Coordinates of C-alpha atoms in Angstrom, one line a residue:
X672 CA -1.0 -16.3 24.0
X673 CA 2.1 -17.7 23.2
X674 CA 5.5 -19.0 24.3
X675 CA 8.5 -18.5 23.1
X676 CA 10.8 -21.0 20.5
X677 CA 11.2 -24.2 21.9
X678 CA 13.9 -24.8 24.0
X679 CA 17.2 -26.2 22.6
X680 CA 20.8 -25.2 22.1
X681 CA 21.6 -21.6 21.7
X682 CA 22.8 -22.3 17.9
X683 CA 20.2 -24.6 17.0
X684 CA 17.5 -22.2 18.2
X685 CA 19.4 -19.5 16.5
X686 CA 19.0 -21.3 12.9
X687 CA 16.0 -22.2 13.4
X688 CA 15.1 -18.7 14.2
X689 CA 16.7 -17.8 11.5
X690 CA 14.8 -19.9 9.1
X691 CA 11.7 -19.0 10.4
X692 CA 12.3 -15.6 9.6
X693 CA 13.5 -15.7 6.2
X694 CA 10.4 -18.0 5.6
X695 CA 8.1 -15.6 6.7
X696 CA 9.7 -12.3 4.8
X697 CA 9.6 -14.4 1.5
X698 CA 5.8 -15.2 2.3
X699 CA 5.1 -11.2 2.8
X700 CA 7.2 -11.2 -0.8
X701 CA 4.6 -12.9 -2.7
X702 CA 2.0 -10.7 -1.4
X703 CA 4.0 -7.8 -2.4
X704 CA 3.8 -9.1 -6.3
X705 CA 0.3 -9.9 -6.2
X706 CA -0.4 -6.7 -4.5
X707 CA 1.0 -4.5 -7.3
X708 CA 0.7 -6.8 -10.9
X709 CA -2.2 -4.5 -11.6
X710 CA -0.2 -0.9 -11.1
X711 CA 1.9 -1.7 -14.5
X712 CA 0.4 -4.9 -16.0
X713 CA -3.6 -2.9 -16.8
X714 CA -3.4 -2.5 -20.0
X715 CA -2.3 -5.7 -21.1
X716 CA -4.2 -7.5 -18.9
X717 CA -7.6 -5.7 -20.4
X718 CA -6.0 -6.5 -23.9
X719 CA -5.9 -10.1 -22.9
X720 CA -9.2 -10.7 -20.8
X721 CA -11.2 -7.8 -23.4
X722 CA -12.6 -6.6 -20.4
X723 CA -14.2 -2.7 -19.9
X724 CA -12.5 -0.2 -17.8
X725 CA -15.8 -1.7 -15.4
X726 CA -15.5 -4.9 -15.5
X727 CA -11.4 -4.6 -14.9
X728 CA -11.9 -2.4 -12.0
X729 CA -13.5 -5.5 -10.0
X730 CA -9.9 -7.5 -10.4
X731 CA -8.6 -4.9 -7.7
X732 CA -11.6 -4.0 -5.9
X733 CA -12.2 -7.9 -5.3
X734 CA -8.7 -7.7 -4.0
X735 CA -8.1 -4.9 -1.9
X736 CA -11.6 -5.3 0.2
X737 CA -10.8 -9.5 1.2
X738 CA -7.5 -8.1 2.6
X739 CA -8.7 -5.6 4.6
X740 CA -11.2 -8.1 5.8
X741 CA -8.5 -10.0 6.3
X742 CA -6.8 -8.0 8.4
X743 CA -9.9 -8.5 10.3
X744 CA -10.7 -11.9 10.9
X745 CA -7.1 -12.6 10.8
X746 CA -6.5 -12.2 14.8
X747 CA -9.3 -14.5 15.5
X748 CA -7.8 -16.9 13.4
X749 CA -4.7 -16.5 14.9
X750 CA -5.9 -17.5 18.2
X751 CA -7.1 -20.8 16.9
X752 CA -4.7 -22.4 14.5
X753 CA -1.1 -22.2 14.8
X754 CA 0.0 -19.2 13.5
X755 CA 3.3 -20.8 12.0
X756 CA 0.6 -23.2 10.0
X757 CA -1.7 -20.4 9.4
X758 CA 0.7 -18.6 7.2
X759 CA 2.2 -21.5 5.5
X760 CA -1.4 -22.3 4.5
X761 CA -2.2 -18.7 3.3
X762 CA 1.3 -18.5 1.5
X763 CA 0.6 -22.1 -1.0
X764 CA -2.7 -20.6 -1.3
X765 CA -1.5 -17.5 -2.8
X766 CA 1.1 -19.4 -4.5
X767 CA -1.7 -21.6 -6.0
X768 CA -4.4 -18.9 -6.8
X769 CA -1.3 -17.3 -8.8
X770 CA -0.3 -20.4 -10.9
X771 CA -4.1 -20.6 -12.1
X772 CA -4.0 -16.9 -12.4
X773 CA -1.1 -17.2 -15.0
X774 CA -2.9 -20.0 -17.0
X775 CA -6.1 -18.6 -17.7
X776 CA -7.8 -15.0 -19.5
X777 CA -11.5 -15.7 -18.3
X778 CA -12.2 -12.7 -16.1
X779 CA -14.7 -13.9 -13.8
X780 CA -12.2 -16.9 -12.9
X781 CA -9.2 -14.3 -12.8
X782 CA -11.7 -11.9 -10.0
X783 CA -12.6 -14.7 -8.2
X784 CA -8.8 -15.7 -8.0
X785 CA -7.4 -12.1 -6.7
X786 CA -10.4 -12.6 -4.4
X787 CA -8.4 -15.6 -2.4
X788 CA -4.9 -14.1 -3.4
X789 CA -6.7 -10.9 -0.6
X790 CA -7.6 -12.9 2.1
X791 CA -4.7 -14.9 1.7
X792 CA -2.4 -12.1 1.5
X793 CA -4.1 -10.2 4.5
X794 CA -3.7 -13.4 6.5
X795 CA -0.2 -14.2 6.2
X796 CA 0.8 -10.0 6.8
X797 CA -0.6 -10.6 9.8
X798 CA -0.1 -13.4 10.7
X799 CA 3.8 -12.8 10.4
X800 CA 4.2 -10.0 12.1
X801 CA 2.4 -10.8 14.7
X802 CA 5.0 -14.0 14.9
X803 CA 7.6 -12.2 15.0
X804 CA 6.8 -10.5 18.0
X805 CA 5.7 -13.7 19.8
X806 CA 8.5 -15.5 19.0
X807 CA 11.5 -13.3 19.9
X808 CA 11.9 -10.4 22.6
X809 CA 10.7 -6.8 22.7
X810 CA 14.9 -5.6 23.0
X811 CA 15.0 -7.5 19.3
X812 CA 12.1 -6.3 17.5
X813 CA 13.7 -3.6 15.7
X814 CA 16.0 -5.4 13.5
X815 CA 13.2 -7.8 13.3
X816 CA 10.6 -5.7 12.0
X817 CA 12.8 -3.6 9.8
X818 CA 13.6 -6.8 7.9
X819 CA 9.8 -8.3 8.1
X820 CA 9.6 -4.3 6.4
X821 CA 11.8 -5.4 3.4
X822 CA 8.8 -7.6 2.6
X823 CA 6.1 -5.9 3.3
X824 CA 6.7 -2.3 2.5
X825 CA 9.6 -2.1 0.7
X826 CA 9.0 -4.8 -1.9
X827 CA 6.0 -3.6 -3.5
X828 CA 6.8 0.2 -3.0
X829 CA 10.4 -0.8 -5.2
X830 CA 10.9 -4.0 -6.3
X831 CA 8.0 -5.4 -7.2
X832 CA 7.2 -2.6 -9.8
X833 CA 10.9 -3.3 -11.7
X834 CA 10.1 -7.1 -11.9
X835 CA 7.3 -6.5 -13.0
X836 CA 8.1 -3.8 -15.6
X837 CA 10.6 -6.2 -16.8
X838 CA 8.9 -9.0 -17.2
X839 CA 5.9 -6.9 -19.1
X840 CA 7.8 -6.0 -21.6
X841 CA 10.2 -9.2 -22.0
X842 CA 7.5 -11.8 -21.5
X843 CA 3.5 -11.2 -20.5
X844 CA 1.9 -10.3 -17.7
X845 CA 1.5 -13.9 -16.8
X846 CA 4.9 -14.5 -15.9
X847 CA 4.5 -12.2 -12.8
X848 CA 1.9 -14.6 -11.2
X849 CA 4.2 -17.6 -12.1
X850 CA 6.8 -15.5 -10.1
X851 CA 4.9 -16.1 -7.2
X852 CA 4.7 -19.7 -7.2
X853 CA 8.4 -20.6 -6.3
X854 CA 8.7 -18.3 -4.1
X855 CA 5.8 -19.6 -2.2
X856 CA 6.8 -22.7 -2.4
X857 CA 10.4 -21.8 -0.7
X858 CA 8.4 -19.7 1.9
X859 CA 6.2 -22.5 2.9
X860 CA 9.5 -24.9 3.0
X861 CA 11.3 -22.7 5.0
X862 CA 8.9 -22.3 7.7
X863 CA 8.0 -26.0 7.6
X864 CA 11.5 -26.5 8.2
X865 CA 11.8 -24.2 11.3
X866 CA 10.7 -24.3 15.0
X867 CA 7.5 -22.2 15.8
X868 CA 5.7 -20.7 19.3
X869 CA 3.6 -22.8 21.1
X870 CA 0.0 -21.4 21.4
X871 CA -1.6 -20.5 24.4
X872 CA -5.3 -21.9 23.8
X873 CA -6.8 -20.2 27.4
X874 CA -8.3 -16.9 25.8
X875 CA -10.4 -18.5 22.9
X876 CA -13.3 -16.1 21.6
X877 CA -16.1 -17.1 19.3
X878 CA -16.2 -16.0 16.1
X879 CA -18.6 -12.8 15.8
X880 CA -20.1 -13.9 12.3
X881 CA -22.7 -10.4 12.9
X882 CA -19.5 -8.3 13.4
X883 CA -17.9 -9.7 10.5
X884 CA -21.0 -9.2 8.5
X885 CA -21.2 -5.2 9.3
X886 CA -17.2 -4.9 9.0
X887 CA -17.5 -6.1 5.6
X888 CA -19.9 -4.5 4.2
X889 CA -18.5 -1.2 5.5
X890 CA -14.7 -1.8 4.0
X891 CA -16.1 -3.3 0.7
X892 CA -18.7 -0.3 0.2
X893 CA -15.3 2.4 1.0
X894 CA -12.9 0.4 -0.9
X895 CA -15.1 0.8 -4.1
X896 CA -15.7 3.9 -3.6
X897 CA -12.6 5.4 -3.0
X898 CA -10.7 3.0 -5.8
X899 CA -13.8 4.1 -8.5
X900 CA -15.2 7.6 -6.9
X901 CA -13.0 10.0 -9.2
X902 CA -13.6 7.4 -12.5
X903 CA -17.6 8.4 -11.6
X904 CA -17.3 12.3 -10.0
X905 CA -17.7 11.1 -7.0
X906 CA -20.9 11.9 -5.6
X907 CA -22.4 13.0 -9.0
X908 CA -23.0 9.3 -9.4
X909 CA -25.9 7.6 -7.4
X910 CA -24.0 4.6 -6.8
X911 CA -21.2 6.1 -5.0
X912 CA -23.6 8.1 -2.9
X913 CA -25.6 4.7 -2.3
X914 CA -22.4 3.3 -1.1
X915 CA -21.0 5.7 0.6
X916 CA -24.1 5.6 3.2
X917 CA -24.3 2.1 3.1
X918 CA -21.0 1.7 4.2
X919 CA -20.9 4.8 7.2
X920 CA -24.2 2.7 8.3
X921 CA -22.3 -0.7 8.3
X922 CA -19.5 0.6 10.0
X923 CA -21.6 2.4 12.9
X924 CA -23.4 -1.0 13.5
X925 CA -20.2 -2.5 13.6
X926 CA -18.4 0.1 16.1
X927 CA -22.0 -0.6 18.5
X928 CA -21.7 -4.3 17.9
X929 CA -18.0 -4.4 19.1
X930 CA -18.8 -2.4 22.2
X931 CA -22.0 -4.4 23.2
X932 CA -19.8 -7.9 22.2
X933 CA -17.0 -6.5 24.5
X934 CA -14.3 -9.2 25.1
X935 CA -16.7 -11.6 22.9
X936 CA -16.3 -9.0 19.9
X937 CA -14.7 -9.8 16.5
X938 CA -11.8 -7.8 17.6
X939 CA -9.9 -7.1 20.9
X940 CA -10.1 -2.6 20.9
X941 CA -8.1 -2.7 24.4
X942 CA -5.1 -1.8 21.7
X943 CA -6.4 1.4 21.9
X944 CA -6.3 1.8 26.0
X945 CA -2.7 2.5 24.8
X946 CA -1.7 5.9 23.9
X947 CA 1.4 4.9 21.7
X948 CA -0.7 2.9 19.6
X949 CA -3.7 5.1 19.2
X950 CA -0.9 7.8 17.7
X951 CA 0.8 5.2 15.8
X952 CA -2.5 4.1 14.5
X953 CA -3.7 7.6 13.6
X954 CA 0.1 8.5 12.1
X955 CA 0.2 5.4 9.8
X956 CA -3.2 6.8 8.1
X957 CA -1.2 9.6 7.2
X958 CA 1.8 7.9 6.5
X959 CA 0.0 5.3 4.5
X960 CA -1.3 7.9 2.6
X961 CA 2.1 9.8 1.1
X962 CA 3.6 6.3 1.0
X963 CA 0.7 5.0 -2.0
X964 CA 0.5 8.3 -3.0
X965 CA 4.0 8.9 -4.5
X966 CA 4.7 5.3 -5.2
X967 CA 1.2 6.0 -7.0
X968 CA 2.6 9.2 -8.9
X969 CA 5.8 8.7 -10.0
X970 CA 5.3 5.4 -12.1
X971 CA 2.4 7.4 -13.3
X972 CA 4.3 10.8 -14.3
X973 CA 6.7 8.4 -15.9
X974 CA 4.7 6.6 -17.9
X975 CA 1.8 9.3 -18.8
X976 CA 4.1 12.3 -19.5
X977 CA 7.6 11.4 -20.0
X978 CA 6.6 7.6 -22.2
X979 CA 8.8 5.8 -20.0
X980 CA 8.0 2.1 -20.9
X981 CA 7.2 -0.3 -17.8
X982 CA 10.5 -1.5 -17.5
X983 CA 12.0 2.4 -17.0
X984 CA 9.5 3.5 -14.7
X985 CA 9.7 0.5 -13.0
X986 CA 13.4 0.6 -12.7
X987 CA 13.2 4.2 -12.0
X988 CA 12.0 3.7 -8.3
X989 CA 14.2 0.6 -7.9
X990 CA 17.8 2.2 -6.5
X991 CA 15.7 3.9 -4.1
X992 CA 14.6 0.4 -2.7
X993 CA 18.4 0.2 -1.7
X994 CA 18.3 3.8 0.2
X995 CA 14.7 2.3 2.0
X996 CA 16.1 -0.8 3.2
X997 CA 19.5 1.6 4.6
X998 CA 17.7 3.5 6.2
X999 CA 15.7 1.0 7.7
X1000 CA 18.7 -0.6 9.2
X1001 CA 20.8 2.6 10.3
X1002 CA 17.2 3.2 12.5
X1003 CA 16.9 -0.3 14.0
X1004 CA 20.5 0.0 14.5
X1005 CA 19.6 3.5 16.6
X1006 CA 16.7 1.8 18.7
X1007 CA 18.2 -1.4 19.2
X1008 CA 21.9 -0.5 20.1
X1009 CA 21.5 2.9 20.7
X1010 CA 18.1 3.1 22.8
X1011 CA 17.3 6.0 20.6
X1012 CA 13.5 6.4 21.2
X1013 CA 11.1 5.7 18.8
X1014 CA 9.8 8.8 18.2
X1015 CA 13.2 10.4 17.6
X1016 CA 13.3 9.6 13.8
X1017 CA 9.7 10.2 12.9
X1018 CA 10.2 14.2 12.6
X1019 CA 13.1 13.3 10.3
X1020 CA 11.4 10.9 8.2
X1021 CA 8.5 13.4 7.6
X1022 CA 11.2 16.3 6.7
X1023 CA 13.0 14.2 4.2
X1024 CA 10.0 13.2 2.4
X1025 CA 8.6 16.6 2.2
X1026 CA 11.6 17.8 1.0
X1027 CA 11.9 14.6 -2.0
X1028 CA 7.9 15.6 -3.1
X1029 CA 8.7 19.3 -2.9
X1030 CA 11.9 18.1 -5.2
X1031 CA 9.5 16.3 -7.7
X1032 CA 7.3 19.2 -7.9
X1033 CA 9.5 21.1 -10.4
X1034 CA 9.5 18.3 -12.8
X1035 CA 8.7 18.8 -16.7
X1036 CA 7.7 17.4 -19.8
X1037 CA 11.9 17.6 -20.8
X1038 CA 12.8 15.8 -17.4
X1039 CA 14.3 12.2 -17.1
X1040 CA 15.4 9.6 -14.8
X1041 CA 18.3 11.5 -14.2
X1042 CA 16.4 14.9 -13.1
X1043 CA 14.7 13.1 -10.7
X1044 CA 16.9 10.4 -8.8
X1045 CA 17.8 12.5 -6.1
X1046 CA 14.4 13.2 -5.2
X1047 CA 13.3 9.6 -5.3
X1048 CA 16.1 8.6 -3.5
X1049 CA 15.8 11.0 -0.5
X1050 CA 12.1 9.6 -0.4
X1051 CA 13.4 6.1 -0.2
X1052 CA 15.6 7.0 2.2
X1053 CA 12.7 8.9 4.5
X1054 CA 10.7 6.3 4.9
X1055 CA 12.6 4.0 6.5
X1056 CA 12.9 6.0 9.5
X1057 CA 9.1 6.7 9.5
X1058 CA 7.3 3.6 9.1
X1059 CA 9.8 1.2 11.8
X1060 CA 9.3 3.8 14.3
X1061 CA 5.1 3.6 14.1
X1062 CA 5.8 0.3 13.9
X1063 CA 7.7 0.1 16.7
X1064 CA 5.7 2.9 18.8
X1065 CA 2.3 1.0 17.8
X1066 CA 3.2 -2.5 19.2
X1067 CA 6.1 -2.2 21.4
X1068 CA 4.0 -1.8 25.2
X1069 CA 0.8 -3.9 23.7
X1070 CA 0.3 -7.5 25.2
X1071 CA -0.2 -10.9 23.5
X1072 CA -3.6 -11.1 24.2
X1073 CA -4.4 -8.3 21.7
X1074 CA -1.2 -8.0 19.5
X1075 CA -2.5 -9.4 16.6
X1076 CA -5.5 -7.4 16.8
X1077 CA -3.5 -4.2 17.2
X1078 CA -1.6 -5.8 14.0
X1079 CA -4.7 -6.3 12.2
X1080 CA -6.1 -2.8 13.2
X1081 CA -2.7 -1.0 12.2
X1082 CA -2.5 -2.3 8.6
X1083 CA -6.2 -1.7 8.0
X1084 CA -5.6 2.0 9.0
X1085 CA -2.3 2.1 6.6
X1086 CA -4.0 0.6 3.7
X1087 CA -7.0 2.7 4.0
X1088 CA -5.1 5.7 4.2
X1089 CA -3.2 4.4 0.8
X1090 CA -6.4 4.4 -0.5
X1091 CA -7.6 7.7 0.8
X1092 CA -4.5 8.9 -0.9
X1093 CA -4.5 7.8 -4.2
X1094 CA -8.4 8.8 -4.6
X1095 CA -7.4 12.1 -3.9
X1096 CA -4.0 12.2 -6.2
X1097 CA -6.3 10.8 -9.1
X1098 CA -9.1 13.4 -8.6
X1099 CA -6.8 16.3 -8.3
X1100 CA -4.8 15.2 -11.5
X1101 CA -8.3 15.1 -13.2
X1102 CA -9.5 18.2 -12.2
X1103 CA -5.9 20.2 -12.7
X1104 CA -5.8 18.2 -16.0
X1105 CA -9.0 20.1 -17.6
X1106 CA -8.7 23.4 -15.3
X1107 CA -5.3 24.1 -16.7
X1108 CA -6.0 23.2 -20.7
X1109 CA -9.0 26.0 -20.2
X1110 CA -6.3 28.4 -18.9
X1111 CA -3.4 27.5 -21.2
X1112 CA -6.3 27.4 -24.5
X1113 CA -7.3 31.4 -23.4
X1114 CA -3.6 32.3 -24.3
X1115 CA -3.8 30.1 -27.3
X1116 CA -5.9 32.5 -29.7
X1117 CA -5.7 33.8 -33.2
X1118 CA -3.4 36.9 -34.0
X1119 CA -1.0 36.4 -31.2
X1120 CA 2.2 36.7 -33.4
X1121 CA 4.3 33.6 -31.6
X1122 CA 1.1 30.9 -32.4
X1123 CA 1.2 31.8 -36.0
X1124 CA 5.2 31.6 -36.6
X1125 CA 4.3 28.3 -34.4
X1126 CA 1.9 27.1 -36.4
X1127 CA 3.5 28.0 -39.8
X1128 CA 6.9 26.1 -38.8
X1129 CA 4.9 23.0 -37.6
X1130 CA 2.8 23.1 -40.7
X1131 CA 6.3 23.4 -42.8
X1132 CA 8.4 20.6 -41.1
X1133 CA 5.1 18.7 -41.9
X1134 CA 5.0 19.5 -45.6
X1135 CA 9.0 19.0 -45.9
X1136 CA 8.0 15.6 -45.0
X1137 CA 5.7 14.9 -47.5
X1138 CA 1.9 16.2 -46.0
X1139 CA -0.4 17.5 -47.8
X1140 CA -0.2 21.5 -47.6
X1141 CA -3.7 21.6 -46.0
X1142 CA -3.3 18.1 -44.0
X1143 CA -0.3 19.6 -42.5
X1144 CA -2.3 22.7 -41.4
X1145 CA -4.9 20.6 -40.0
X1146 CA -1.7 18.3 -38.5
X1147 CA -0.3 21.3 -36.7
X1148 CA -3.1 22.2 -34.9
X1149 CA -3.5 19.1 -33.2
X1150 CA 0.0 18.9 -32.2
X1151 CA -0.7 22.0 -30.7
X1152 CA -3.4 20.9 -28.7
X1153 CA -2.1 17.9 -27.7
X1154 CA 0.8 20.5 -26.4
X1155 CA -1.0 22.0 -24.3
X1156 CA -2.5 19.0 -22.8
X1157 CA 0.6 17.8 -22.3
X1158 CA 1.3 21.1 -20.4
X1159 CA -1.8 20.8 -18.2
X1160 CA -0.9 17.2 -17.3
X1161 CA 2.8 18.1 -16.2
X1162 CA 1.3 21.2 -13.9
X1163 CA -1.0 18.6 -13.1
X1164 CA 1.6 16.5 -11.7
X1165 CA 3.8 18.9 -10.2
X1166 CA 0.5 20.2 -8.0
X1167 CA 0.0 16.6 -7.1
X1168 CA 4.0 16.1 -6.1
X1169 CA 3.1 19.5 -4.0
X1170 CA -0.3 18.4 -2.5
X1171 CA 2.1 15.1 -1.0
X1172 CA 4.5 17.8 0.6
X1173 CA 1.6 20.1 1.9
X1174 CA 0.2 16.9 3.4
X1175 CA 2.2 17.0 6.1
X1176 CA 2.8 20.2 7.0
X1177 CA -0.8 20.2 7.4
X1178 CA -0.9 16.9 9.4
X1179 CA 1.8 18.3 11.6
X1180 CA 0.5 20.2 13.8
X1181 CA -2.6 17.8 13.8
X1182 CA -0.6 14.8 14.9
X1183 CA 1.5 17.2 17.9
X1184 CA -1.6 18.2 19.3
X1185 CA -3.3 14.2 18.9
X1186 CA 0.0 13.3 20.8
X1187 CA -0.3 16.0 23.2
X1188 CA -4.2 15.2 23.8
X1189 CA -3.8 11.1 24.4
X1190 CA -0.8 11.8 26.4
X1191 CA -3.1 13.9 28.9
X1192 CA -5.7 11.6 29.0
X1193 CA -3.2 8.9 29.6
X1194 CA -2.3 10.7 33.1
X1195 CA -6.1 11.5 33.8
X1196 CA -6.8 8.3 33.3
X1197 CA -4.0 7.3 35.4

């Protein structure tokens, strides 16, 4: 598909290289802003726009479904414009959709905005890695990747929420999207600056506009059902039900299209002829799943239970951002020098952030930052040796010819499973939220003798303080009620930071008997 960097001196190539790279790991940076200005910046974003919870929702549905489309078409696109001008083109456009972004409150012009910041974003993820591994060899990839990492996983799991918590409560929301503009603007100038692989035009495919049409429908119909399903009981509401069968249908049509198209389909599915990348593609589901979950739930338990502001719960996950990018380099460091397989670090990775949810899972209404560093530093630690090694494992033994797709098809399956995820954190909260006030309020009833003195010593301070006698009656029994909501929604929490840990000791055994099962057919089939 590609050769590799020009030639020329060793140095010169090795600047150029170097450029190149930081180029593209700043472009993956302003997709990690964009990706996550809605996580912290909702509220005063609706205040802003005065938009319903509804009409909100379609700023990050709009967004979300064009990048996995993205992720898509992006491998066709790939084989037909210069993948070094592909991404500079998708980075100004996400550096331009964000400086209109910041200058405007009208919400249909701010939807159809994140709309092009998705496709863009999708693009240049793809785009770069895929770069990466055409420009430089295999026996280099995994300091290569666990840097391109730094951008695209670390960022928004780290740093992008403490920007952005920052800049929230220092400035306005609109100074995140003008964030993005100069550093788009240094990506694109870097990468202009730099040398680039030569395309190989022999294997062009034409673009499968029937495919497309199916693909998209199916991830557009999931993605609003999984980002709105627990916000409408999920299959209690028509809609989602309607969606949810439009989409399976889509996606069917779109699995029968691809095998009638063949080689002329929208994507190349030979990545999955290859056992490593089937499991990779299968364990980064998973993966992406406890890595949006608890980047999901701790700003979230921060905010809801402990009234941390933005800035403190977006700081709070920031040293563990250092830890991440460690541990992403100690691995590298393993496979590249050491020829440590792999695999080797995936069973460590999973342990460690096990351990970190299992830690989290004993927080209370009384904890702070403090209580909880260790565990969100062992987490950041843990997943650097889990997502370079599926990285690594997913696209190490796959050709050029279907790279990108492989790239395309793994970060669809990641970002699903973030999804996926995150649905089911919310839902369970929800649930746990009213299941354990109904428990809690059945020990909460007249004549117990420790609600009374409870009561009576609320309902005093109250009156020291000025209240009304019978106000401060009335006063204390709210307080008490919103006690023991306050109760359910830390036991909430804690089951969530539990259901994370259980994930994968379910998933486990699952994913040793998946490997066990591919490697098999591999030698049948051999």
């Amino acid at each position: 598909m590609t050769t590799a960097l020009p030639g020329a001196p060793s140095h010169d190539r090795s600047a150029a290289g170097t450029v190149l790279l930081a180029g593209i790991v700043l472009a993956t940076l302003t997709e990690a802003i964009a990706s996550t200005v809605l996580s912290l910046g909702r509220g005063d974003i609706i205040g802003d726009t005065y938009a319903t919870p509804d009409e909100f929702a379609w700023l990050d549905i709009g967004y979300t479904s064009l990048k996995l489309m993205a992720f898509m078409v992006a491998p066709w696109l790939i084989d037909r414009v210069d993948p070094r001008g592909l991404i500079v083109g998708s980075t100004l456009v996400m550096g331009a959709t964000c400086a209109l972004a910041a200058m405007t409150a009208r919400l249909d012009l701010l939807i159809a905005l994140r709309v092009i910041q998705g496709l863009s974003g999708g693009i240049l993820l793809v785009g770069g890695q895929t770069l990466i591994f055409l420009a430089w060899p295999r026996r280099r990839q995994p300091f290569l990747q666990a840097l391109f990492a730094m951008g695209s996983v670390v960022a928004p799991a780290t740093i992008a929420p403490a920007l952005q918590g920052w800049l929230l409560d220092s400035r306005s929301w609109t100074w995140i999207f003008f964030g993005v503009v100069p550093v788009a603007l240094a990506a694109a100038g870097l990468m202009l600056m730099a040398d680039s692989p030569t395309p190989d035009r022999a294997m062009r495919r034409p673009f499968d506009w029937i495919g497309f049409l199916f693909i998209s429908t199916g991830l557009f119909c999931f993605t609003y059902v999984l980002s709105q399903g627990s916000r409408w009981d999920w299959f209690e509401e028509p809609r989602i039900v309607g969606l949810t069968l439009a989409g399976t249908i889509a996606l069917m049509a779109f699995i029968g299209r691809e095998i009638r198209a063949g080689r002329d389909g929208l994507l190349d599915f030979t990545a999955f002829l290859s056992t490593d990348f089937s499991f990779a593609f299968i364990v980064s589901f998973v993966a992406g799943a406890a890595l949006f979950g608890s980047a999901y739930l701790i700003p979230s338990f921060a905010v809801s239970v402990l009234a941390f502001t933005p800035t403190d719960a977006g700081l709070l996950l920031l040293p563990s951002g250092g830890l991440f990018v460690f541990s992403l380099l100690v691995c590298a460091f393993l496979m590249q020098a050491g020829r440590v397989p792999p695999i080797a670090t995936v069973p460590f990775g999973i342990l460690m952030i096990m351990v970190a949810m299992w830690m989290l899972s004993g927080s209370t209404g009384e904890s702070g930052a403090d209580d909880m560093m260790a565990a969100i530093l062992l987490r950041g630690f843990s997943l650097g040796f889990l997502f370079l090694s599926i990285t690594l494992i997913a696209f190490d033994r796959l050709e050029s010819r279907n790279l990108a797709s492989g790239i395309g098809l793994f970060n669809a399956g990641r970002q699903l499973g973030g999804l996926v995820g995150v649905a089911a954190l919310q839902t369970s909260i929800q649930d746990n939220v009213a299941a354990n006030a109904t428990v809690l309020g059945a020990h909460v009833t007249a004549g117990v003798p420790a609600l009374g003195e409870r009561l009576g010593a609320t309902a005093a301070a109250l009156a020291a303080r000025g209240v009304d006698a019978i106000e401060a009656n009335r006063a204390a029994l709210g307080l008490l009620g919103k006690a023991v909501i306050g109760q359910s929604t830390v036991i909430a929490f804690d089951t969530a930071f539990t259901t994370v840990a259980l994930l994968f000791v379910t998933a486990a055994p699952v994913l040793i008997t998946i490997r066990i099962a591919l490697a098999r057919l591999a030698g049948a089939r051999a």
